[in-house]
Amino acid sequence: MSTLDANVSPADARAAIRRGDWPTTTTGIANGYAQANLVIIPESYAADFLRFCMANRAACPVLDVSEPGSFHPQALGEAIDLRTDVPRYRVYEHGELVDEPGDLVSRWRDDLITFSIGCSFSFEEPLIAEGVPVRHMAARTIVPMYRTSIPLIPAGPFHGSYVVSMRAMSPADAIRAVQITTDMPSVHGAPLHLARPELIGIDDIHKPDFGDAPVMEAGDIPVFWACGVTPQIALMNAKLPFAMAHAPGHMLITDIPNHRLKYR
């Protein structure tokens, strides 16, 4: 397996992923560049899903919407292939997860539209630059993600509750994290909740629904951001005959510098 790190270029990272040399999380690689969540659905459902994203922007900040059948999102970078450039995908049929392939070449259809959605990985770099530790990055684990009781605004068949990602930090660092992420709404913006997971329907902070167990130190509080896995819950609830997405923590690395996403 190739060794990718924070300094690898987006193009080199995507090439390694496309070859199958990097089948794991994209956390902490190609720093400085935005990563994206993917939702891939038939064109007949795209208008409803776009309305869903606009109504729930904290969870679904749209960076790009492809043309039907296109797997080259030109607004996100050069020579990106949506079928091959994510380490692991998910395939849903009638709301059920049926496969987690390493590429989508054999499953691609001419009626598919891809929504590329901003990812919280983009604000981890400015957090670290400002001295706020991001503990799962240091541990090389996938950020923990949790289903919550916070309701989404429905649109068409798409509905459900928020999924949140959690980063544990000291109370002082949490205040700084709010300040840093507030001006990045294209990558989820400010946290949705602090400190008391039971108030948003999380029973056990040490047992996430997605990702790895949290890395926490004495005195830490949990800080929760809206998460791009949220639309996958909406996909399952909508029970579309066919839909695809990225696997949690396995993102599309774009050529968009993170600093361009501020105030966007």
PDB file of C-alpha atoms in Angstrom:
ATOM      1  CA  MET A   1       0.000   0.000   0.000  1.00  0.00           C
ATOM      2  CA  SER A   2       1.254   3.501  -0.827  1.00  0.00           C
ATOM      3  CA  THR A   3       2.147   5.846   2.005  1.00  0.00           C
ATOM      4  CA  LEU A   4       0.246   9.122   1.774  1.00  0.00           C
ATOM      5  CA  ASP A   5       0.727  12.022   4.147  1.00  0.00           C
ATOM      6  CA  ALA A   6      -0.257  15.598   4.797  1.00  0.00           C
ATOM      7  CA  ASN A   7       2.048  16.922   2.060  1.00  0.00           C
ATOM      8  CA  VAL A   8       0.892  14.770  -0.841  1.00  0.00           C
ATOM      9  CA  SER A   9      -0.781  16.678  -3.682  1.00  0.00           C
ATOM     10  CA  PRO A  10      -4.489  16.088  -4.342  1.00  0.00           C
ATOM     11  CA  ALA A  11      -3.683  14.672  -7.782  1.00  0.00           C
ATOM     12  CA  ASP A  12      -1.137  12.197  -6.377  1.00  0.00           C
ATOM     13  CA  ALA A  13      -3.510  11.176  -3.596  1.00  0.00           C
ATOM     14  CA  ARG A  14      -6.324  10.543  -6.081  1.00  0.00           C
ATOM     15  CA  ALA A  15      -3.959   8.555  -8.330  1.00  0.00           C
ATOM     16  CA  ALA A  16      -3.007   6.268  -5.424  1.00  0.00           C
ATOM     17  CA  ILE A  17      -6.668   5.819  -4.489  1.00  0.00           C
ATOM     18  CA  ARG A  18      -7.600   5.093  -8.115  1.00  0.00           C
ATOM     19  CA  ARG A  19      -4.926   2.382  -8.295  1.00  0.00           C
ATOM     20  CA  GLY A  20      -6.308   0.799  -5.127  1.00  0.00           C
ATOM     21  CA  ASP A  21      -3.123   1.625  -3.203  1.00  0.00           C
ATOM     22  CA  TRP A  22      -4.931   3.639  -0.503  1.00  0.00           C
ATOM     23  CA  PRO A  23      -8.130   1.855   0.646  1.00  0.00           C
ATOM     24  CA  THR A  24      -8.393   3.559   4.021  1.00  0.00           C
ATOM     25  CA  THR A  25      -9.465   6.900   5.538  1.00  0.00           C
ATOM     26  CA  THR A  26      -8.474  10.168   3.882  1.00  0.00           C
ATOM     27  CA  THR A  27      -8.065  11.899   7.247  1.00  0.00           C
ATOM     28  CA  GLY A  28      -4.856  13.930   7.427  1.00  0.00           C
ATOM     29  CA  ILE A  29      -3.724  13.588   3.803  1.00  0.00           C
ATOM     30  CA  ALA A  30      -3.370  16.340   1.170  1.00  0.00           C
ATOM     31  CA  ASN A  31      -3.711  18.997   3.841  1.00  0.00           C
ATOM     32  CA  GLY A  32      -4.731  22.401   2.572  1.00  0.00           C
ATOM     33  CA  TYR A  33      -7.333  21.030   0.165  1.00  0.00           C
ATOM     34  CA  ALA A  34     -11.036  20.429   0.618  1.00  0.00           C
ATOM     35  CA  GLN A  35     -12.442  16.930   0.777  1.00  0.00           C
ATOM     36  CA  ALA A  36     -16.012  16.120  -0.195  1.00  0.00           C
ATOM     37  CA  ASN A  37     -18.802  13.743   0.761  1.00  0.00           C
ATOM     38  CA  LEU A  38     -20.670  12.214  -2.188  1.00  0.00           C
ATOM     39  CA  VAL A  39     -24.344  11.447  -2.765  1.00  0.00           C
ATOM     40  CA  ILE A  40     -25.091   9.833  -6.141  1.00  0.00           C
ATOM     41  CA  ILE A  41     -28.743   9.456  -7.121  1.00  0.00           C
ATOM     42  CA  PRO A  42     -30.933   9.137 -10.225  1.00  0.00           C
ATOM     43  CA  GLU A  43     -31.828  12.441 -11.888  1.00  0.00           C
ATOM     44  CA  SER A  44     -35.519  11.953 -11.114  1.00  0.00           C
ATOM     45  CA  TYR A  45     -34.812  12.530  -7.401  1.00  0.00           C
ATOM     46  CA  ALA A  46     -32.253  15.328  -7.786  1.00  0.00           C
ATOM     47  CA  ALA A  47     -34.614  18.308  -7.439  1.00  0.00           C
ATOM     48  CA  ASP A  48     -36.003  16.985  -4.157  1.00  0.00           C
ATOM     49  CA  PHE A  49     -32.520  16.279  -2.859  1.00  0.00           C
ATOM     50  CA  LEU A  50     -31.301  19.769  -3.779  1.00  0.00           C
ATOM     51  CA  ARG A  51     -34.211  21.255  -1.820  1.00  0.00           C
ATOM     52  CA  PHE A  52     -33.294  18.977   1.084  1.00  0.00           C
ATOM     53  CA  CYS A  53     -29.699  20.250   0.989  1.00  0.00           C
ATOM     54  CA  MET A  54     -30.751  23.892   0.861  1.00  0.00           C
ATOM     55  CA  ALA A  55     -33.070  23.387   3.840  1.00  0.00           C
ATOM     56  CA  ASN A  56     -30.377  21.619   5.887  1.00  0.00           C
ATOM     57  CA  ARG A  57     -27.220  23.409   4.820  1.00  0.00           C
ATOM     58  CA  ALA A  58     -25.308  22.781   8.048  1.00  0.00           C
ATOM     59  CA  ALA A  59     -25.343  19.064   7.243  1.00  0.00           C
ATOM     60  CA  CYS A  60     -25.406  19.279   3.439  1.00  0.00           C
ATOM     61  CA  PRO A  61     -23.347  22.253   2.173  1.00  0.00           C
ATOM     62  CA  VAL A  62     -23.243  21.647  -1.586  1.00  0.00           C
ATOM     63  CA  LEU A  63     -19.928  22.279  -3.350  1.00  0.00           C
ATOM     64  CA  ASP A  64     -20.896  20.874  -6.755  1.00  0.00           C
ATOM     65  CA  VAL A  65     -23.758  19.195  -8.633  1.00  0.00           C
ATOM     66  CA  SER A  66     -22.781  17.165 -11.678  1.00  0.00           C
ATOM     67  CA  GLU A  67     -24.472  16.932 -15.041  1.00  0.00           C
ATOM     68  CA  PRO A  68     -26.507  13.717 -15.499  1.00  0.00           C
ATOM     69  CA  GLY A  69     -24.186  10.794 -16.189  1.00  0.00           C
ATOM     70  CA  SER A  70     -21.009  12.852 -15.784  1.00  0.00           C
ATOM     71  CA  PHE A  71     -18.298  11.540 -13.492  1.00  0.00           C
ATOM     72  CA  HIS A  72     -15.919  14.500 -13.987  1.00  0.00           C
ATOM     73  CA  PRO A  73     -16.844  17.378 -11.616  1.00  0.00           C
ATOM     74  CA  GLN A  74     -14.847  20.138 -13.281  1.00  0.00           C
ATOM     75  CA  ALA A  75     -15.538  22.687 -10.542  1.00  0.00           C
ATOM     76  CA  LEU A  76     -13.691  20.484  -8.031  1.00  0.00           C
ATOM     77  CA  GLY A  77     -10.438  19.894  -9.899  1.00  0.00           C
ATOM     78  CA  GLU A  78      -8.582  18.466 -12.852  1.00  0.00           C
ATOM     79  CA  ALA A  79      -9.191  14.915 -14.080  1.00  0.00           C
ATOM     80  CA  ILE A  80     -11.293  13.810 -11.098  1.00  0.00           C
ATOM     81  CA  ASP A  81     -13.221  10.584 -11.658  1.00  0.00           C
ATOM     82  CA  LEU A  82     -16.148  10.197  -9.263  1.00  0.00           C
ATOM     83  CA  ARG A  83     -16.274   6.449  -9.966  1.00  0.00           C
ATOM     84  CA  THR A  84     -12.735   5.647  -8.821  1.00  0.00           C
ATOM     85  CA  ASP A  85     -11.236   8.450  -6.716  1.00  0.00           C
ATOM     86  CA  VAL A  86     -12.780   7.578  -3.331  1.00  0.00           C
ATOM     87  CA  PRO A  87     -11.176   4.740  -1.307  1.00  0.00           C
ATOM     88  CA  ARG A  88     -14.479   3.068  -0.486  1.00  0.00           C
ATOM     89  CA  TYR A  89     -18.064   3.633  -1.573  1.00  0.00           C
ATOM     90  CA  ARG A  90     -21.499   2.542  -0.414  1.00  0.00           C
ATOM     91  CA  VAL A  91     -24.313   1.192  -2.587  1.00  0.00           C
ATOM     92  CA  TYR A  92     -27.932   1.321  -1.413  1.00  0.00           C
ATOM     93  CA  GLU A  93     -30.997  -0.422  -2.819  1.00  0.00           C
ATOM     94  CA  HIS A  94     -34.424   0.457  -1.407  1.00  0.00           C
ATOM     95  CA  GLY A  95     -32.742   1.988   1.626  1.00  0.00           C
ATOM     96  CA  GLU A  96     -30.551  -1.018   2.400  1.00  0.00           C
ATOM     97  CA  LEU A  97     -26.754  -1.057   2.233  1.00  0.00           C
ATOM     98  CA  VAL A  98     -25.908  -3.823  -0.244  1.00  0.00           C
ATOM     99  CA  ASP A  99     -22.219  -3.283  -1.040  1.00  0.00           C
ATOM    100  CA  GLU A 100     -19.087  -1.278  -0.161  1.00  0.00           C
ATOM    101  CA  PRO A 101     -16.966  -1.471  -3.330  1.00  0.00           C
ATOM    102  CA  GLY A 102     -13.614   0.148  -4.064  1.00  0.00           C
ATOM    103  CA  ASP A 103     -14.951   1.690  -7.290  1.00  0.00           C
ATOM    104  CA  LEU A 104     -18.249   2.321  -9.066  1.00  0.00           C
ATOM    105  CA  VAL A 105     -17.217   1.680 -12.673  1.00  0.00           C
ATOM    106  CA  SER A 106     -19.493  -1.322 -13.191  1.00  0.00           C
ATOM    107  CA  ARG A 107     -22.445   0.366 -11.449  1.00  0.00           C
ATOM    108  CA  TRP A 108     -22.361   3.740 -13.200  1.00  0.00           C
ATOM    109  CA  ARG A 109     -25.455   4.873 -15.120  1.00  0.00           C
ATOM    110  CA  ASP A 110     -26.192   7.712 -17.539  1.00  0.00           C
ATOM    111  CA  ASP A 111     -28.976   9.119 -15.337  1.00  0.00           C
ATOM    112  CA  LEU A 112     -26.881   9.567 -12.192  1.00  0.00           C
ATOM    113  CA  ILE A 113     -26.279  12.981 -10.645  1.00  0.00           C
ATOM    114  CA  THR A 114     -23.577  13.476  -8.019  1.00  0.00           C
ATOM    115  CA  PHE A 115     -23.857  15.961  -5.184  1.00  0.00           C
ATOM    116  CA  SER A 116     -20.454  16.816  -3.712  1.00  0.00           C
ATOM    117  CA  ILE A 117     -20.915  18.064  -0.153  1.00  0.00           C
ATOM    118  CA  GLY A 118     -18.447  19.959   2.028  1.00  0.00           C
ATOM    119  CA  CYS A 119     -16.565  18.013   4.700  1.00  0.00           C
ATOM    120  CA  SER A 120     -15.431  18.943   8.197  1.00  0.00           C
ATOM    121  CA  PHE A 121     -11.908  17.728   7.376  1.00  0.00           C
ATOM    122  CA  SER A 122     -11.434  21.181   5.795  1.00  0.00           C
ATOM    123  CA  PHE A 123     -11.672  23.020   9.096  1.00  0.00           C
ATOM    124  CA  GLU A 124      -9.341  20.656  10.933  1.00  0.00           C
ATOM    125  CA  GLU A 125      -6.321  22.285   9.304  1.00  0.00           C
ATOM    126  CA  PRO A 126      -7.117  25.814  10.612  1.00  0.00           C
ATOM    127  CA  LEU A 127      -7.911  24.325  14.024  1.00  0.00           C
ATOM    128  CA  ILE A 128      -4.451  22.773  14.188  1.00  0.00           C
ATOM    129  CA  ALA A 129      -2.840  25.951  12.838  1.00  0.00           C
ATOM    130  CA  GLU A 130      -4.428  27.874  15.703  1.00  0.00           C
ATOM    131  CA  GLY A 131      -3.143  25.388  18.279  1.00  0.00           C
ATOM    132  CA  VAL A 132      -6.380  23.436  18.785  1.00  0.00           C
ATOM    133  CA  PRO A 133      -5.495  19.714  18.934  1.00  0.00           C
ATOM    134  CA  VAL A 134      -7.510  17.381  16.687  1.00  0.00           C
ATOM    135  CA  ARG A 135      -7.060  14.151  18.582  1.00  0.00           C
ATOM    136  CA  HIS A 136      -8.295  11.623  16.022  1.00  0.00           C
ATOM    137  CA  MET A 137      -5.855  12.998  13.439  1.00  0.00           C
ATOM    138  CA  ALA A 138      -2.938  12.529  15.818  1.00  0.00           C
ATOM    139  CA  ALA A 139      -4.128   8.982  16.492  1.00  0.00           C
ATOM    140  CA  ARG A 140      -4.717   8.286  12.748  1.00  0.00           C
ATOM    141  CA  THR A 141      -8.272   7.150  13.410  1.00  0.00           C
ATOM    142  CA  ILE A 142     -11.578   8.046  11.744  1.00  0.00           C
ATOM    143  CA  VAL A 143     -13.515  10.829  13.435  1.00  0.00           C
ATOM    144  CA  PRO A 144     -16.390   9.418  15.540  1.00  0.00           C
ATOM    145  CA  MET A 145     -19.879  10.084  14.140  1.00  0.00           C
ATOM    146  CA  TYR A 146     -23.240   9.707  15.856  1.00  0.00           C
ATOM    147  CA  ARG A 147     -26.908   9.624  14.962  1.00  0.00           C
ATOM    148  CA  THR A 148     -28.828  12.274  16.911  1.00  0.00           C
ATOM    149  CA  SER A 149     -32.395  13.246  17.767  1.00  0.00           C
ATOM    150  CA  ILE A 150     -32.041  16.647  16.024  1.00  0.00           C
ATOM    151  CA  PRO A 151     -34.660  16.601  13.231  1.00  0.00           C
ATOM    152  CA  LEU A 152     -33.934  17.555   9.637  1.00  0.00           C
ATOM    153  CA  ILE A 153     -36.302  19.605   7.471  1.00  0.00           C
ATOM    154  CA  PRO A 154     -37.814  17.095   5.029  1.00  0.00           C
ATOM    155  CA  ALA A 155     -38.037  17.522   1.251  1.00  0.00           C
ATOM    156  CA  GLY A 156     -39.765  15.005  -0.978  1.00  0.00           C
ATOM    157  CA  PRO A 157     -38.815  11.514   0.222  1.00  0.00           C
ATOM    158  CA  PHE A 158     -35.727  12.738   2.080  1.00  0.00           C
ATOM    159  CA  HIS A 159     -36.039  13.054   5.852  1.00  0.00           C
ATOM    160  CA  GLY A 160     -34.482  11.990   9.142  1.00  0.00           C
ATOM    161  CA  SER A 161     -32.231  13.342  11.876  1.00  0.00           C
ATOM    162  CA  TYR A 162     -28.769  14.854  11.907  1.00  0.00           C
ATOM    163  CA  VAL A 163     -25.585  12.838  12.096  1.00  0.00           C
ATOM    164  CA  VAL A 164     -22.804  14.700  13.912  1.00  0.00           C
ATOM    165  CA  SER A 165     -19.041  14.306  14.034  1.00  0.00           C
ATOM    166  CA  MET A 166     -17.313  14.811  17.380  1.00  0.00           C
ATOM    167  CA  ARG A 167     -13.947  16.233  18.332  1.00  0.00           C
ATOM    168  CA  ALA A 168     -12.967  16.167  22.003  1.00  0.00           C
ATOM    169  CA  MET A 169     -11.133  19.226  23.312  1.00  0.00           C
ATOM    170  CA  SER A 170     -10.672  21.396  26.363  1.00  0.00           C
ATOM    171  CA  PRO A 171     -13.380  24.004  27.064  1.00  0.00           C
ATOM    172  CA  ALA A 172     -10.985  26.801  26.110  1.00  0.00           C
ATOM    173  CA  ASP A 173     -10.151  25.073  22.816  1.00  0.00           C
ATOM    174  CA  ALA A 174     -13.867  24.524  22.200  1.00  0.00           C
ATOM    175  CA  ILE A 175     -14.473  28.274  22.392  1.00  0.00           C
ATOM    176  CA  ARG A 176     -11.656  28.869  19.899  1.00  0.00           C
ATOM    177  CA  ALA A 177     -13.013  26.129  17.620  1.00  0.00           C
ATOM    178  CA  VAL A 178     -16.393  27.887  17.493  1.00  0.00           C
ATOM    179  CA  GLN A 179     -14.675  31.102  16.458  1.00  0.00           C
ATOM    180  CA  ILE A 180     -12.584  29.419  13.766  1.00  0.00           C
ATOM    181  CA  THR A 181     -15.307  27.302  12.158  1.00  0.00           C
ATOM    182  CA  THR A 182     -18.144  29.842  12.185  1.00  0.00           C
ATOM    183  CA  ASP A 183     -16.805  31.494   9.017  1.00  0.00           C
ATOM    184  CA  MET A 184     -16.644  28.202   7.090  1.00  0.00           C
ATOM    185  CA  PRO A 185     -20.317  27.381   6.354  1.00  0.00           C
ATOM    186  CA  SER A 186     -19.377  25.487   3.163  1.00  0.00           C
ATOM    187  CA  VAL A 187     -17.768  22.824   5.366  1.00  0.00           C
ATOM    188  CA  HIS A 188     -20.452  22.657   8.107  1.00  0.00           C
ATOM    189  CA  GLY A 189     -19.574  25.874   9.934  1.00  0.00           C
ATOM    190  CA  ALA A 190     -19.888  26.246  13.706  1.00  0.00           C
ATOM    191  CA  PRO A 191     -20.685  23.317  16.038  1.00  0.00           C
ATOM    192  CA  LEU A 192     -24.304  22.304  16.569  1.00  0.00           C
ATOM    193  CA  HIS A 193     -23.841  21.291  20.202  1.00  0.00           C
ATOM    194  CA  LEU A 194     -21.334  21.214  23.054  1.00  0.00           C
ATOM    195  CA  ALA A 195     -20.684  19.108  26.124  1.00  0.00           C
ATOM    196  CA  ARG A 196     -23.911  17.172  26.825  1.00  0.00           C
ATOM    197  CA  PRO A 197     -24.473  14.399  24.273  1.00  0.00           C
ATOM    198  CA  GLU A 198     -27.589  13.064  26.029  1.00  0.00           C
ATOM    199  CA  LEU A 199     -29.444  16.256  25.084  1.00  0.00           C
ATOM    200  CA  ILE A 200     -29.153  15.366  21.388  1.00  0.00           C
ATOM    201  CA  GLY A 201     -29.970  11.688  21.724  1.00  0.00           C
ATOM    202  CA  ILE A 202     -26.485  10.192  22.094  1.00  0.00           C
ATOM    203  CA  ASP A 203     -26.568   7.535  24.808  1.00  0.00           C
ATOM    204  CA  ASP A 204     -22.916   6.463  24.884  1.00  0.00           C
ATOM    205  CA  ILE A 205     -20.201   8.790  23.633  1.00  0.00           C
ATOM    206  CA  HIS A 206     -17.745   5.898  23.507  1.00  0.00           C
ATOM    207  CA  LYS A 207     -19.843   3.937  20.994  1.00  0.00           C
ATOM    208  CA  PRO A 208     -20.172   5.973  17.781  1.00  0.00           C
ATOM    209  CA  ASP A 209     -22.491   4.853  14.986  1.00  0.00           C
ATOM    210  CA  PHE A 210     -19.779   5.495  12.377  1.00  0.00           C
ATOM    211  CA  GLY A 211     -16.016   5.922  12.518  1.00  0.00           C
ATOM    212  CA  ASP A 212     -13.782   4.976  15.441  1.00  0.00           C
ATOM    213  CA  ALA A 213     -14.126   5.354  19.199  1.00  0.00           C
ATOM    214  CA  PRO A 214     -13.293   8.883  20.371  1.00  0.00           C
ATOM    215  CA  VAL A 215      -9.871   9.913  21.608  1.00  0.00           C
ATOM    216  CA  MET A 216     -10.423  11.953  24.788  1.00  0.00           C
ATOM    217  CA  GLU A 217      -8.146  13.372  27.466  1.00  0.00           C
ATOM    218  CA  ALA A 218      -8.897  14.400  31.038  1.00  0.00           C
ATOM    219  CA  GLY A 219     -10.946  17.588  31.136  1.00  0.00           C
ATOM    220  CA  ASP A 220     -12.130  17.319  27.523  1.00  0.00           C
ATOM    221  CA  ILE A 221     -15.672  18.066  26.470  1.00  0.00           C
ATOM    222  CA  PRO A 222     -17.265  16.667  23.290  1.00  0.00           C
ATOM    223  CA  VAL A 223     -17.867  19.206  20.514  1.00  0.00           C
ATOM    224  CA  PHE A 224     -20.329  18.191  17.799  1.00  0.00           C
ATOM    225  CA  TRP A 225     -20.492  19.407  14.211  1.00  0.00           C
ATOM    226  CA  ALA A 226     -23.070  18.591  11.537  1.00  0.00           C
ATOM    227  CA  CYS A 227     -21.736  15.735   9.432  1.00  0.00           C
ATOM    228  CA  GLY A 228     -21.859  14.851   5.741  1.00  0.00           C
ATOM    229  CA  VAL A 229     -22.977  11.322   6.598  1.00  0.00           C
ATOM    230  CA  THR A 230     -26.381  12.872   7.368  1.00  0.00           C
ATOM    231  CA  PRO A 231     -27.610  12.606   3.759  1.00  0.00           C
ATOM    232  CA  GLN A 232     -26.888   8.867   3.811  1.00  0.00           C
ATOM    233  CA  ILE A 233     -29.446   8.531   6.616  1.00  0.00           C
ATOM    234  CA  ALA A 234     -31.862  10.523   4.458  1.00  0.00           C
ATOM    235  CA  LEU A 235     -31.089   8.193   1.526  1.00  0.00           C
ATOM    236  CA  MET A 236     -31.882   5.141   3.607  1.00  0.00           C
ATOM    237  CA  ASN A 237     -35.095   6.718   4.874  1.00  0.00           C
ATOM    238  CA  ALA A 238     -36.139   7.685   1.337  1.00  0.00           C
ATOM    239  CA  LYS A 239     -35.736   4.060   0.219  1.00  0.00           C
ATOM    240  CA  LEU A 240     -34.740   4.977  -3.328  1.00  0.00           C
ATOM    241  CA  PRO A 241     -34.472   1.962  -5.623  1.00  0.00           C
ATOM    242  CA  PHE A 242     -30.810   2.814  -6.196  1.00  0.00           C
ATOM    243  CA  ALA A 243     -28.330   5.283  -4.693  1.00  0.00           C
ATOM    244  CA  MET A 244     -24.617   5.465  -3.936  1.00  0.00           C
ATOM    245  CA  ALA A 245     -22.348   7.446  -1.619  1.00  0.00           C
ATOM    246  CA  HIS A 246     -18.891   7.540  -0.067  1.00  0.00           C
ATOM    247  CA  ALA A 247     -18.119   5.327   2.924  1.00  0.00           C
ATOM    248  CA  PRO A 248     -17.824   7.417   6.114  1.00  0.00           C
ATOM    249  CA  GLY A 249     -14.305   8.818   6.490  1.00  0.00           C
ATOM    250  CA  HIS A 250     -13.391   7.902   2.891  1.00  0.00           C
ATOM    251  CA  MET A 251     -13.680  11.164   0.998  1.00  0.00           C
ATOM    252  CA  LEU A 252     -13.096  12.699  -2.426  1.00  0.00           C
ATOM    253  CA  ILE A 253      -9.978  14.900  -2.298  1.00  0.00           C
ATOM    254  CA  THR A 254     -10.519  18.012  -4.428  1.00  0.00           C
ATOM    255  CA  ASP A 255      -8.201  20.684  -5.812  1.00  0.00           C
ATOM    256  CA  ILE A 256     -10.046  23.446  -3.898  1.00  0.00           C
ATOM    257  CA  PRO A 257      -7.802  25.128  -1.304  1.00  0.00           C
ATOM    258  CA  ASN A 258      -9.468  25.201   2.099  1.00  0.00           C
ATOM    259  CA  HIS A 259      -8.942  28.933   2.463  1.00  0.00           C
ATOM    260  CA  ARG A 260     -11.292  29.535  -0.484  1.00  0.00           C
ATOM    261  CA  LEU A 261     -14.163  28.051   1.508  1.00  0.00           C
ATOM    262  CA  LYS A 262     -14.203  30.772   4.135  1.00  0.00           C
ATOM    263  CA  TYR A 263     -17.353  32.927   4.047  1.00  0.00           C
ATOM    264  CA  ARG A 264     -18.520  31.014   0.944  1.00  0.00           C
TER     265      ARG A 264
END
